[in-house]
């Protein structure tokens, strides 16, 4: 447990109300519903668990790794993380979404909590890399960074359920509550992985999310950007 | 009284195999030839006859072709297979398989492992066109493929994984395919399903699919502008990688549908890739 410091900063970073653009994304839920692959609450829960265990674990590990590097002022390591993360996202559309969210988070945090590291991240850094660097600037540790992005991703996709499905919001939050222990565990795995080489960071694929993202970009009617 | 048989050590139930394959450009530079061909136990490497203009190599004639056949059932739980492949500079190697690989539990349990290490040198082409891997019920298998490419090398590979035999829930399966160019990661994807994993049956990963697969093609000729994305079926999409490569990903209810989707994806690329 943390000894009193940093908790408020972690809540700030993980709060969906942080004006960094993530509200415009459903984390792939909208295309999954549109294609008929998620039709009920059980399907929503399986979707969220699968997403947390794959794309969620990847972004958590990269956020943790970026946080660890930033904490020791090793900004040159970010380019290597960017390459490794690109290799873990076969969908060009999802790579673009990640870079869009990264740019928006950097812009928001540049105003909210400036730090010289932000400018060194290149033109369009990936979202987890920016989040990790921001977490370090806020005095948070790699596990915090992992937990923040896992929670933000999961709660964001769950919140989108209310817009794209007929759901009871209490049921949706019950899923989030059931997943709390899982997210803690994944954050621990991510933080451990971040201590090792970038090439060995987790890389679990999510084939349906990749396929759905490419369809979604071409969809005429959509509420969310992804 | 006599002892009819000594108790077998646990190791007798595991099969360890180390096979190797290497190709090189012939001395006169006119064709590709096999330099190393070392089969081992279950991994049987057989040279096969050229079939004329080879699809997937942009219809070249000067290729070396090898078929991988299974010498025994397996891998079974506890088995440890490794295959080392070296595609020498300027050579073209086509590796196919005779039959699907059925991954089964072993008599005494334990995890089976297969690791495949591939190096592709400058101006070399490797076409790897295996048959599906079938993860049978109660299997426990770890499949690890690493491909290190020269920036001036080409690659086309297919991977198909079937979740259990007909009507059967799959055992524990975990795989990884990692491709690097000049040491930098281009593609790194793991897949795990079965009782040891969670979330894989959700709509972000595999849903209720029984088959999943991909085709990955890397061609330096594409430079920084690989073919653009094409979601050509509800269950499949072709996407450009962050480099001179593409991935075709598909899920399906069965292996035949998967195979057809992957071929359709390849044909989306048009000539000279279409087959």
CSV table of C-alpha atoms in Angstrom, one decimal:
chain,number,residue,atom,x,y,z
A,1,UNK,CA,0.0,0.0,0.0
A,2,UNK,CA,1.2,3.5,-0.7
A,3,UNK,CA,2.2,5.5,2.4
A,4,UNK,CA,-0.1,8.4,1.9
A,5,UNK,CA,1.5,10.1,-1.1
A,6,UNK,CA,0.4,10.1,-4.6
A,7,UNK,CA,-3.1,8.8,-4.2
A,8,UNK,CA,-4.8,12.0,-5.3
A,9,UNK,CA,-2.5,12.3,-8.3
A,10,UNK,CA,-3.4,8.7,-9.3
A,11,UNK,CA,-7.1,9.5,-9.1
A,12,UNK,CA,-6.6,12.6,-11.2
A,13,UNK,CA,-4.8,10.6,-13.9
A,14,UNK,CA,-7.4,7.8,-13.9
A,15,UNK,CA,-10.4,10.1,-13.9
A,16,UNK,CA,-12.4,9.9,-17.1
A,17,UNK,CA,-13.2,13.6,-16.6
A,18,UNK,CA,-9.6,14.6,-17.3
A,19,UNK,CA,-10.1,16.5,-20.6
A,20,UNK,CA,-7.9,14.3,-22.7
A,21,UNK,CA,-10.4,13.1,-25.3
A,22,UNK,CA,-10.9,9.5,-24.2
A,23,UNK,CA,-14.6,10.0,-23.8
A,24,UNK,CA,-14.8,9.9,-27.6
A,25,UNK,CA,-13.8,6.3,-27.7
A,26,UNK,CA,-15.7,3.1,-26.8
A,27,UNK,CA,-12.6,0.9,-26.7
A,28,UNK,CA,-14.0,-1.2,-29.5
A,29,UNK,CA,-17.3,-1.9,-27.8
A,30,UNK,CA,-19.4,0.0,-30.4
A,31,UNK,CA,-18.1,-2.0,-33.3
A,32,UNK,CA,-18.5,-5.2,-31.3
A,33,UNK,CA,-22.1,-4.3,-30.6
A,34,UNK,CA,-22.7,-3.2,-34.2
A,35,UNK,CA,-21.5,-6.5,-35.5
A,36,UNK,CA,-23.8,-8.4,-33.2
A,37,UNK,CA,-20.9,-10.0,-31.2
A,38,UNK,CA,-22.0,-8.4,-27.9
A,39,UNK,CA,-25.7,-8.6,-27.3
A,40,UNK,CA,-26.2,-8.9,-23.5
A,41,UNK,CA,-24.5,-8.3,-20.2
A,42,UNK,CA,-22.7,-11.6,-20.2
A,43,UNK,CA,-21.3,-10.8,-23.6
A,44,UNK,CA,-20.3,-7.3,-22.3
A,45,UNK,CA,-18.5,-8.8,-19.4
A,46,UNK,CA,-16.6,-11.3,-21.6
A,47,UNK,CA,-15.7,-8.5,-23.9
A,48,UNK,CA,-14.3,-6.3,-21.1
A,49,UNK,CA,-12.4,-9.2,-19.6
A,50,UNK,CA,-10.9,-10.2,-22.9
A,51,UNK,CA,-10.0,-6.6,-23.7
A,52,UNK,CA,-8.3,-6.1,-20.3
A,53,UNK,CA,-6.4,-9.3,-20.6
A,54,UNK,CA,-5.1,-8.4,-24.1
A,55,UNK,CA,-4.9,-4.8,-25.2
A,56,UNK,CA,-5.3,-3.7,-21.6
A,57,UNK,CA,-2.3,-5.6,-20.4
A,58,UNK,CA,-0.2,-4.3,-23.3
A,59,UNK,CA,-1.0,-0.7,-22.7
A,60,UNK,CA,-0.5,-1.2,-18.9
A,61,UNK,CA,2.9,-2.7,-19.4
A,62,UNK,CA,4.0,0.0,-21.8
A,63,UNK,CA,2.7,2.7,-19.5
A,64,UNK,CA,4.6,1.1,-16.6
A,65,UNK,CA,7.8,0.9,-18.7
A,66,UNK,CA,7.5,4.5,-19.9
A,67,UNK,CA,7.0,5.6,-16.3
A,68,UNK,CA,10.0,3.7,-15.1
A,69,UNK,CA,12.2,5.2,-17.9
A,70,UNK,CA,10.9,8.7,-17.4
A,71,UNK,CA,11.5,8.4,-13.6
A,72,UNK,CA,15.2,8.0,-14.4
A,73,UNK,CA,15.2,10.7,-17.1
A,74,UNK,CA,15.8,8.0,-19.8
A,75,UNK,CA,13.7,9.7,-22.6
A,76,UNK,CA,15.8,8.1,-25.3
A,77,UNK,CA,14.2,4.7,-24.4
A,78,UNK,CA,10.8,5.9,-25.5
A,79,UNK,CA,11.6,5.4,-29.2
A,80,UNK,CA,12.2,1.7,-28.6
A,81,UNK,CA,9.0,1.4,-26.6
A,82,UNK,CA,7.1,3.1,-29.5
A,83,UNK,CA,8.5,0.5,-32.0
A,84,UNK,CA,7.7,-2.4,-29.7
A,85,UNK,CA,4.2,-1.1,-29.2
A,86,UNK,CA,3.6,-0.6,-32.9
A,87,UNK,CA,4.6,-4.3,-33.4
A,88,UNK,CA,1.9,-5.3,-31.0
A,89,UNK,CA,-0.9,-3.5,-32.8
A,90,UNK,CA,-1.5,-5.0,-36.2
A,91,UNK,CA,-4.4,-2.7,-36.9
A,92,UNK,CA,-3.3,0.5,-38.5
A,93,UNK,CA,-6.5,2.1,-37.2
A,94,UNK,CA,-5.8,1.2,-33.6
A,95,UNK,CA,-2.3,2.5,-33.9
A,96,UNK,CA,-3.7,5.8,-35.1
A,97,UNK,CA,-6.3,5.8,-32.2
A,98,UNK,CA,-3.4,5.2,-29.7
A,99,UNK,CA,-1.4,8.1,-31.2
A,100,UNK,CA,-4.4,10.4,-31.3
A,101,UNK,CA,-5.1,9.7,-27.6
A,102,UNK,CA,-1.4,10.2,-26.8
A,103,UNK,CA,-1.3,13.6,-28.5
A,104,UNK,CA,-4.5,14.7,-26.7
A,105,UNK,CA,-3.3,13.5,-23.3
A,106,UNK,CA,0.0,15.4,-23.8
A,107,UNK,CA,-1.8,18.6,-24.8
A,108,UNK,CA,-4.0,18.3,-21.7
A,109,UNK,CA,-1.2,17.6,-19.3
A,110,UNK,CA,1.0,20.2,-20.9
A,111,UNK,CA,-1.6,22.7,-19.6
A,112,UNK,CA,-2.6,20.8,-16.4
A,113,UNK,CA,0.9,19.7,-15.1
A,114,UNK,CA,3.7,20.8,-17.4
A,115,UNK,CA,7.0,18.9,-17.6
A,116,UNK,CA,9.9,19.2,-19.9
A,117,UNK,CA,9.7,15.4,-20.8
A,118,UNK,CA,6.5,15.9,-22.7
A,119,UNK,CA,8.1,17.8,-25.5
A,120,UNK,CA,10.7,15.1,-26.1
A,121,UNK,CA,8.2,12.5,-27.1
A,122,UNK,CA,8.1,13.2,-30.8
A,123,UNK,CA,5.1,14.4,-32.9
A,124,UNK,CA,2.6,11.7,-32.2
A,125,UNK,CA,3.5,9.5,-29.2
A,126,UNK,CA,1.5,6.5,-28.3
A,127,UNK,CA,-1.1,7.0,-25.5
A,128,UNK,CA,0.5,4.5,-22.9
A,129,UNK,CA,3.9,6.1,-23.4
A,130,UNK,CA,2.5,9.6,-22.7
A,131,UNK,CA,0.5,8.3,-19.8
A,132,UNK,CA,3.6,6.6,-18.3
A,133,UNK,CA,5.7,9.8,-18.7
A,134,UNK,CA,2.8,11.9,-17.2
A,135,UNK,CA,2.6,9.4,-14.2
A,136,UNK,CA,6.3,9.8,-13.5
A,137,UNK,CA,5.9,13.6,-13.7
A,138,UNK,CA,3.1,13.3,-11.1
A,139,UNK,CA,5.4,11.3,-8.8
A,140,UNK,CA,3.6,8.0,-9.4
A,141,UNK,CA,5.3,4.7,-9.9
A,142,UNK,CA,5.1,2.2,-12.8
A,143,UNK,CA,2.4,0.1,-11.1
A,144,UNK,CA,0.3,3.3,-10.7
A,145,UNK,CA,0.7,4.1,-14.3
A,146,UNK,CA,-0.5,0.6,-15.3
A,147,UNK,CA,-3.4,0.7,-13.0
A,148,UNK,CA,-4.5,4.1,-14.2
A,149,UNK,CA,-4.6,3.1,-17.8
A,150,UNK,CA,-6.3,-0.2,-17.1
A,151,UNK,CA,-9.0,1.5,-15.1
A,152,UNK,CA,-9.4,4.4,-17.5
A,153,UNK,CA,-9.7,2.0,-20.5
A,154,UNK,CA,-12.1,-0.4,-18.8
A,155,UNK,CA,-14.3,2.3,-17.3
A,156,UNK,CA,-14.4,4.1,-20.6
A,157,UNK,CA,-15.5,1.1,-22.6
A,158,UNK,CA,-18.0,0.2,-19.9
A,159,UNK,CA,-19.5,3.7,-19.8
A,160,UNK,CA,-19.9,3.5,-23.6
A,161,UNK,CA,-22.2,0.5,-23.1
A,162,UNK,CA,-24.9,2.9,-21.9
A,163,UNK,CA,-24.8,4.6,-25.3
A,164,UNK,CA,-24.6,1.6,-27.6
A,165,UNK,CA,-26.7,-1.0,-25.7
A,166,UNK,CA,-29.8,-1.2,-23.7
A,167,UNK,CA,-28.3,-1.7,-20.2
A,168,UNK,CA,-28.9,-0.9,-16.6
A,169,UNK,CA,-26.0,1.3,-15.5
A,170,UNK,CA,-25.9,-0.5,-12.1
A,171,UNK,CA,-25.3,-3.8,-13.9
A,172,UNK,CA,-22.5,-2.2,-15.9
A,173,UNK,CA,-20.8,-1.0,-12.8
A,174,UNK,CA,-21.2,-4.3,-11.1
A,175,UNK,CA,-19.0,-5.7,-13.9
A,176,UNK,CA,-16.4,-3.0,-13.2
A,177,UNK,CA,-16.5,-3.9,-9.5
A,178,UNK,CA,-16.1,-7.7,-10.2
A,179,UNK,CA,-13.1,-6.8,-12.4
A,180,UNK,CA,-11.3,-4.7,-9.7
A,181,UNK,CA,-9.2,-7.6,-8.5
A,182,UNK,CA,-8.3,-8.6,-12.0
A,183,UNK,CA,-7.1,-5.1,-12.9
A,184,UNK,CA,-5.0,-5.0,-9.7
A,185,UNK,CA,-3.4,-8.3,-10.8
A,186,UNK,CA,-2.8,-7.2,-14.4
A,187,UNK,CA,-1.2,-3.9,-13.1
A,188,UNK,CA,1.2,-6.1,-11.0
A,189,UNK,CA,2.0,-8.2,-14.1
A,190,UNK,CA,2.6,-5.1,-16.1
A,191,UNK,CA,4.8,-3.5,-13.5
A,192,UNK,CA,6.9,-6.7,-13.3
A,193,UNK,CA,7.2,-6.9,-17.0
A,194,UNK,CA,8.3,-3.2,-17.2
A,195,UNK,CA,11.4,-4.1,-15.2
A,196,UNK,CA,12.6,-6.4,-18.0
A,197,UNK,CA,13.6,-5.8,-21.6
A,198,UNK,CA,11.1,-4.0,-23.9
A,199,UNK,CA,11.2,-6.9,-26.3
A,200,UNK,CA,9.7,-9.2,-23.6
A,201,UNK,CA,6.8,-6.9,-22.7
A,202,UNK,CA,3.5,-8.7,-23.0
A,203,UNK,CA,2.0,-9.0,-26.5
A,204,UNK,CA,-1.4,-10.8,-26.3
A,205,UNK,CA,-3.3,-10.2,-29.5
A,206,UNK,CA,-7.0,-9.4,-29.9
A,207,UNK,CA,-7.9,-10.5,-33.4
A,208,UNK,CA,-11.5,-9.5,-33.3
A,209,UNK,CA,-10.7,-6.0,-31.9
A,210,UNK,CA,-8.3,-5.5,-34.8
A,211,UNK,CA,-10.8,-6.6,-37.4
A,212,UNK,CA,-13.7,-4.6,-35.9
A,213,UNK,CA,-11.6,-1.4,-35.7
A,214,UNK,CA,-10.9,-1.5,-39.4
A,215,UNK,CA,-14.7,-2.0,-40.1
A,216,UNK,CA,-15.6,0.8,-37.7
A,217,UNK,CA,-13.5,3.4,-39.4
A,218,UNK,CA,-15.5,2.9,-42.5
A,219,UNK,CA,-18.9,2.8,-40.8
A,220,UNK,CA,-21.3,5.5,-41.8
A,221,UNK,CA,-23.1,5.8,-38.5
A,222,UNK,CA,-21.0,5.8,-35.4
A,223,UNK,CA,-21.2,7.4,-32.0
A,224,UNK,CA,-17.6,6.8,-31.0
A,225,UNK,CA,-14.3,7.3,-32.9
A,226,UNK,CA,-13.2,3.8,-31.9
B,1,UNK,CA,10.3,-64.2,-9.7
B,2,UNK,CA,11.7,-61.8,-12.1
B,3,UNK,CA,11.1,-58.2,-12.8
B,4,UNK,CA,9.4,-58.0,-16.2
B,5,UNK,CA,10.3,-54.4,-16.8
B,6,UNK,CA,12.1,-51.8,-14.9
B,7,UNK,CA,10.1,-48.7,-13.9
B,8,UNK,CA,10.5,-46.2,-16.7
B,9,UNK,CA,12.0,-42.8,-15.8
B,10,UNK,CA,9.6,-40.0,-16.4
B,11,UNK,CA,12.0,-38.7,-19.1
B,12,UNK,CA,11.3,-41.7,-21.3
B,13,UNK,CA,7.9,-40.3,-21.9
B,14,UNK,CA,9.1,-37.1,-23.4
B,15,UNK,CA,10.4,-36.7,-26.8
B,16,UNK,CA,13.1,-34.1,-27.4
B,17,UNK,CA,13.7,-33.2,-31.0
B,18,UNK,CA,16.2,-30.7,-32.6
B,19,UNK,CA,15.9,-30.3,-36.4
B,20,UNK,CA,17.6,-27.9,-38.6
B,21,UNK,CA,17.1,-26.6,-42.2
B,22,UNK,CA,19.2,-24.1,-44.1
B,23,UNK,CA,19.2,-22.9,-47.7
B,24,UNK,CA,21.8,-21.0,-49.8
B,25,UNK,CA,22.2,-19.6,-53.2
B,26,UNK,CA,24.0,-22.1,-55.4
B,27,UNK,CA,27.6,-21.4,-56.4
B,28,UNK,CA,26.6,-20.5,-60.0
B,29,UNK,CA,24.0,-18.1,-58.6
B,30,UNK,CA,21.2,-19.7,-60.7
B,31,UNK,CA,19.2,-21.4,-58.1
B,32,UNK,CA,18.6,-22.0,-54.4
B,33,UNK,CA,19.8,-25.2,-52.7
B,34,UNK,CA,19.5,-26.9,-49.4
B,35,UNK,CA,22.7,-26.6,-47.3
B,36,UNK,CA,21.5,-28.3,-44.1
B,37,UNK,CA,18.7,-30.8,-43.7
B,38,UNK,CA,18.6,-32.4,-40.3
B,39,UNK,CA,15.5,-34.3,-39.3
B,40,UNK,CA,15.0,-35.5,-35.8
B,41,UNK,CA,12.4,-37.9,-34.5
B,42,UNK,CA,9.0,-36.3,-35.1
B,43,UNK,CA,10.3,-33.5,-37.2
B,44,UNK,CA,10.9,-35.1,-40.6
B,45,UNK,CA,12.2,-32.7,-43.3
B,46,UNK,CA,11.8,-34.0,-46.9
B,47,UNK,CA,12.9,-32.2,-50.0
B,48,UNK,CA,10.0,-32.0,-52.4
B,49,UNK,CA,9.9,-31.4,-56.1
B,50,UNK,CA,9.6,-28.0,-57.5
B,51,UNK,CA,6.1,-27.5,-59.0
B,52,UNK,CA,7.2,-24.9,-61.6
B,53,UNK,CA,6.5,-21.3,-61.0
B,54,UNK,CA,6.1,-21.0,-57.3
B,55,UNK,CA,3.2,-18.9,-56.0
B,56,UNK,CA,4.0,-16.6,-53.1
B,57,UNK,CA,7.6,-16.2,-54.4
B,58,UNK,CA,6.3,-14.0,-57.2
B,59,UNK,CA,6.3,-17.1,-59.4
B,60,UNK,CA,10.0,-17.8,-59.3
B,61,UNK,CA,11.4,-21.1,-60.5
B,62,UNK,CA,14.7,-21.1,-58.7
B,63,UNK,CA,13.4,-22.1,-55.2
B,64,UNK,CA,14.3,-24.8,-52.7
B,65,UNK,CA,11.3,-26.6,-51.4
B,66,UNK,CA,11.0,-28.7,-48.3
B,67,UNK,CA,8.0,-30.4,-46.7
B,68,UNK,CA,7.8,-31.0,-43.0
B,69,UNK,CA,6.2,-34.3,-42.0
B,70,UNK,CA,5.4,-35.7,-38.6
B,71,UNK,CA,7.5,-38.7,-37.7
B,72,UNK,CA,5.2,-39.5,-34.7
B,73,UNK,CA,2.1,-38.2,-33.1
B,74,UNK,CA,2.5,-35.0,-31.2
B,75,UNK,CA,3.7,-32.9,-29.8
B,76,UNK,CA,2.4,-34.6,-26.7
B,77,UNK,CA,2.5,-33.2,-23.2
B,78,UNK,CA,6.1,-33.1,-22.0
B,79,UNK,CA,7.6,-33.1,-25.5
B,80,UNK,CA,10.2,-30.5,-26.5
B,81,UNK,CA,10.6,-29.8,-30.2
B,82,UNK,CA,12.8,-27.2,-31.8
B,83,UNK,CA,13.4,-26.3,-35.4
B,84,UNK,CA,16.1,-24.0,-36.6
B,85,UNK,CA,15.8,-22.4,-40.0
B,86,UNK,CA,18.4,-20.4,-41.8
B,87,UNK,CA,17.5,-18.8,-45.2
B,88,UNK,CA,20.9,-17.9,-46.6
B,89,UNK,CA,21.6,-14.6,-48.5
B,90,UNK,CA,19.9,-14.5,-51.9
B,91,UNK,CA,18.2,-17.9,-51.6
B,92,UNK,CA,14.5,-18.6,-51.7
B,93,UNK,CA,13.1,-21.4,-49.4
B,94,UNK,CA,9.6,-22.7,-49.4
B,95,UNK,CA,8.6,-24.7,-46.4
B,96,UNK,CA,5.3,-26.6,-46.4
B,97,UNK,CA,3.7,-29.3,-44.3
B,98,UNK,CA,2.3,-32.6,-45.1
B,99,UNK,CA,-0.5,-32.5,-42.6
B,100,UNK,CA,-2.0,-30.6,-39.8
B,101,UNK,CA,-0.2,-30.7,-36.4
B,102,UNK,CA,-2.4,-32.2,-33.7
B,103,UNK,CA,-1.3,-31.1,-30.2
B,104,UNK,CA,-2.3,-33.7,-27.6
B,105,UNK,CA,-2.0,-34.2,-23.9
B,106,UNK,CA,0.8,-36.6,-22.8
B,107,UNK,CA,0.3,-39.9,-21.0
B,108,UNK,CA,1.9,-38.4,-17.9
B,109,UNK,CA,0.8,-34.8,-18.4
B,110,UNK,CA,3.2,-31.9,-18.6
B,111,UNK,CA,3.5,-29.1,-21.1
B,112,UNK,CA,4.6,-29.6,-24.7
B,113,UNK,CA,6.8,-27.0,-26.3
B,114,UNK,CA,7.7,-26.2,-29.8
B,115,UNK,CA,10.1,-23.4,-30.7
B,116,UNK,CA,11.0,-22.3,-34.1
B,117,UNK,CA,13.9,-19.9,-34.8
B,118,UNK,CA,14.2,-18.5,-38.2
B,119,UNK,CA,16.9,-16.2,-39.7
B,120,UNK,CA,16.4,-14.7,-43.1
B,121,UNK,CA,19.4,-13.1,-44.7
B,122,UNK,CA,19.8,-10.3,-47.2
B,123,UNK,CA,17.9,-10.7,-50.5
B,124,UNK,CA,16.5,-14.0,-49.3
B,125,UNK,CA,12.9,-15.0,-49.4
B,126,UNK,CA,11.2,-17.4,-47.0
B,127,UNK,CA,7.7,-18.8,-47.7
B,128,UNK,CA,6.3,-20.7,-44.8
B,129,UNK,CA,3.0,-22.3,-45.6
B,130,UNK,CA,2.2,-24.8,-42.8
B,131,UNK,CA,-1.0,-26.6,-42.2
B,132,UNK,CA,-3.1,-25.8,-39.1
B,133,UNK,CA,-2.2,-26.5,-35.5
B,134,UNK,CA,-5.1,-28.2,-33.8
B,135,UNK,CA,-5.2,-27.8,-30.0
B,136,UNK,CA,-6.9,-31.0,-28.8
B,137,UNK,CA,-8.8,-31.2,-25.6
B,138,UNK,CA,-6.7,-31.2,-22.4
B,139,UNK,CA,-3.5,-30.4,-24.3
B,140,UNK,CA,-1.0,-28.0,-22.7
B,141,UNK,CA,1.1,-26.5,-25.4
B,142,UNK,CA,3.5,-23.6,-25.8
B,143,UNK,CA,4.4,-22.6,-29.3
B,144,UNK,CA,7.1,-20.0,-29.9
B,145,UNK,CA,8.2,-18.6,-33.3
B,146,UNK,CA,10.9,-16.0,-33.7
B,147,UNK,CA,11.9,-14.6,-37.0
B,148,UNK,CA,14.9,-12.4,-37.4
B,149,UNK,CA,15.0,-10.7,-40.9
B,150,UNK,CA,17.6,-8.7,-42.7
B,151,UNK,CA,16.0,-5.4,-43.9
B,152,UNK,CA,16.4,-6.6,-47.5
B,153,UNK,CA,14.7,-10.0,-46.9
B,154,UNK,CA,11.2,-11.1,-47.8
B,155,UNK,CA,8.8,-13.3,-45.9
B,156,UNK,CA,5.3,-14.7,-46.3
B,157,UNK,CA,3.9,-16.9,-43.7
B,158,UNK,CA,0.6,-18.4,-42.7
B,159,UNK,CA,-0.6,-19.5,-39.3
B,160,UNK,CA,-3.8,-21.3,-38.5
B,161,UNK,CA,-4.9,-22.5,-35.1
B,162,UNK,CA,-7.9,-24.6,-34.5
B,163,UNK,CA,-9.6,-24.6,-31.0
B,164,UNK,CA,-10.1,-28.3,-30.4
B,165,UNK,CA,-11.1,-31.1,-32.7
B,166,UNK,CA,-14.7,-31.3,-33.9
B,167,UNK,CA,-17.1,-30.7,-31.0
B,168,UNK,CA,-14.3,-30.6,-28.5
B,169,UNK,CA,-13.2,-27.8,-26.1
B,170,UNK,CA,-9.5,-26.9,-26.6
B,171,UNK,CA,-6.9,-27.6,-24.0
B,172,UNK,CA,-4.4,-24.9,-22.8
B,173,UNK,CA,-2.6,-23.3,-25.7
B,174,UNK,CA,-0.2,-20.4,-25.8
B,175,UNK,CA,1.7,-19.1,-28.9
B,176,UNK,CA,3.9,-16.2,-29.8
B,177,UNK,CA,5.0,-15.0,-33.2
B,178,UNK,CA,7.7,-12.3,-33.1
B,179,UNK,CA,9.2,-10.8,-36.3
B,180,UNK,CA,12.2,-8.4,-36.2
B,181,UNK,CA,13.9,-6.6,-39.0
B,182,UNK,CA,17.5,-5.6,-38.3
B,183,UNK,CA,16.7,-6.3,-34.6
B,184,UNK,CA,13.7,-3.9,-34.5
B,185,UNK,CA,10.3,-5.4,-33.7
B,186,UNK,CA,7.9,-5.4,-36.7
B,187,UNK,CA,5.2,-7.9,-35.4
B,188,UNK,CA,4.7,-9.4,-32.0
B,189,UNK,CA,1.5,-11.3,-31.2
B,190,UNK,CA,0.7,-13.8,-28.6
B,191,UNK,CA,-2.4,-15.9,-28.4
B,192,UNK,CA,-3.7,-18.0,-25.5
B,193,UNK,CA,-6.9,-19.8,-25.0
B,194,UNK,CA,-8.2,-22.8,-23.1
B,195,UNK,CA,-8.8,-23.5,-19.5
B,196,UNK,CA,-5.6,-21.7,-18.4
B,197,UNK,CA,-6.6,-18.4,-19.9
B,198,UNK,CA,-9.5,-16.0,-19.5
B,199,UNK,CA,-11.2,-13.5,-21.8
B,200,UNK,CA,-10.3,-15.2,-25.0
B,201,UNK,CA,-13.9,-16.1,-25.7
B,202,UNK,CA,-14.9,-12.5,-25.5
B,203,UNK,CA,-15.8,-10.4,-28.5
B,204,UNK,CA,-12.5,-8.5,-28.3
B,205,UNK,CA,-10.4,-11.6,-28.8
B,206,UNK,CA,-11.9,-14.7,-30.4
B,207,UNK,CA,-15.6,-14.6,-29.4
B,208,UNK,CA,-17.1,-18.0,-30.3
B,209,UNK,CA,-14.7,-18.7,-33.1
B,210,UNK,CA,-13.2,-22.2,-33.4
B,211,UNK,CA,-10.4,-21.2,-35.7
B,212,UNK,CA,-8.1,-18.2,-35.9
B,213,UNK,CA,-5.3,-17.4,-38.3
B,214,UNK,CA,-3.2,-14.9,-40.0
B,215,UNK,CA,-1.0,-14.3,-43.0
B,216,UNK,CA,1.9,-12.0,-42.5
B,217,UNK,CA,3.9,-10.7,-45.5
B,218,UNK,CA,7.0,-8.6,-45.3
B,219,UNK,CA,8.5,-7.0,-48.5
B,220,UNK,CA,11.1,-4.3,-48.5
B,221,UNK,CA,9.7,-3.3,-51.9
B,222,UNK,CA,6.7,-1.7,-50.1
B,223,UNK,CA,9.0,0.7,-48.3
B,224,UNK,CA,7.1,2.8,-45.8
B,225,UNK,CA,3.9,2.5,-47.8
B,226,UNK,CA,2.5,-1.1,-47.5
B,227,UNK,CA,-0.9,-1.8,-49.1
B,228,UNK,CA,-3.7,0.1,-47.3
B,229,UNK,CA,-6.2,-1.5,-44.9
B,230,UNK,CA,-9.1,-3.7,-46.3
B,231,UNK,CA,-11.7,-5.2,-44.0
B,232,UNK,CA,-12.8,-7.6,-46.7
B,233,UNK,CA,-15.1,-9.7,-44.6
B,234,UNK,CA,-17.0,-9.3,-41.3
B,235,UNK,CA,-14.5,-11.8,-39.8
B,236,UNK,CA,-11.3,-10.7,-41.5
B,237,UNK,CA,-9.2,-7.7,-42.3
B,238,UNK,CA,-6.0,-6.9,-44.1
B,239,UNK,CA,-4.0,-4.2,-42.3
B,240,UNK,CA,-0.7,-2.5,-43.0
B,241,UNK,CA,2.0,-2.9,-40.3
B,242,UNK,CA,4.2,-0.1,-39.1
B,243,UNK,CA,6.8,-1.0,-41.7
B,244,UNK,CA,7.0,-2.8,-45.0
B,245,UNK,CA,4.6,-5.5,-44.1
B,246,UNK,CA,0.9,-6.4,-43.9
B,247,UNK,CA,-1.1,-8.8,-41.7
B,248,UNK,CA,-4.3,-10.5,-42.7
B,249,UNK,CA,-6.2,-11.6,-39.6
B,250,UNK,CA,-9.3,-13.8,-39.6
B,251,UNK,CA,-11.5,-15.8,-37.3
B,252,UNK,CA,-13.9,-18.5,-38.4
B,253,UNK,CA,-16.2,-21.2,-37.2
B,254,UNK,CA,-14.0,-23.9,-38.8
B,255,UNK,CA,-10.7,-24.5,-40.5
B,256,UNK,CA,-12.0,-24.5,-44.1
B,257,UNK,CA,-13.7,-21.2,-43.7
B,258,UNK,CA,-10.6,-19.8,-42.1
B,259,UNK,CA,-8.5,-21.0,-45.0
B,260,UNK,CA,-10.8,-19.4,-47.5
B,261,UNK,CA,-10.7,-16.1,-45.7
B,262,UNK,CA,-6.9,-16.0,-45.6
B,263,UNK,CA,-6.7,-16.8,-49.3
B,264,UNK,CA,-9.2,-14.1,-50.0
B,265,UNK,CA,-7.1,-11.7,-48.0
B,266,UNK,CA,-4.0,-12.6,-50.0
B,267,UNK,CA,-5.9,-12.1,-53.2
B,268,UNK,CA,-6.8,-8.6,-52.0
B,269,UNK,CA,-3.2,-7.8,-52.5
B,270,UNK,CA,-3.5,-8.4,-56.2
B,271,UNK,CA,-0.6,-9.5,-58.4
B,272,UNK,CA,2.0,-10.8,-57.8
B,273,UNK,CA,0.7,-12.0,-54.4
B,274,UNK,CA,-2.6,-13.4,-55.5
B,275,UNK,CA,-2.7,-17.2,-55.6
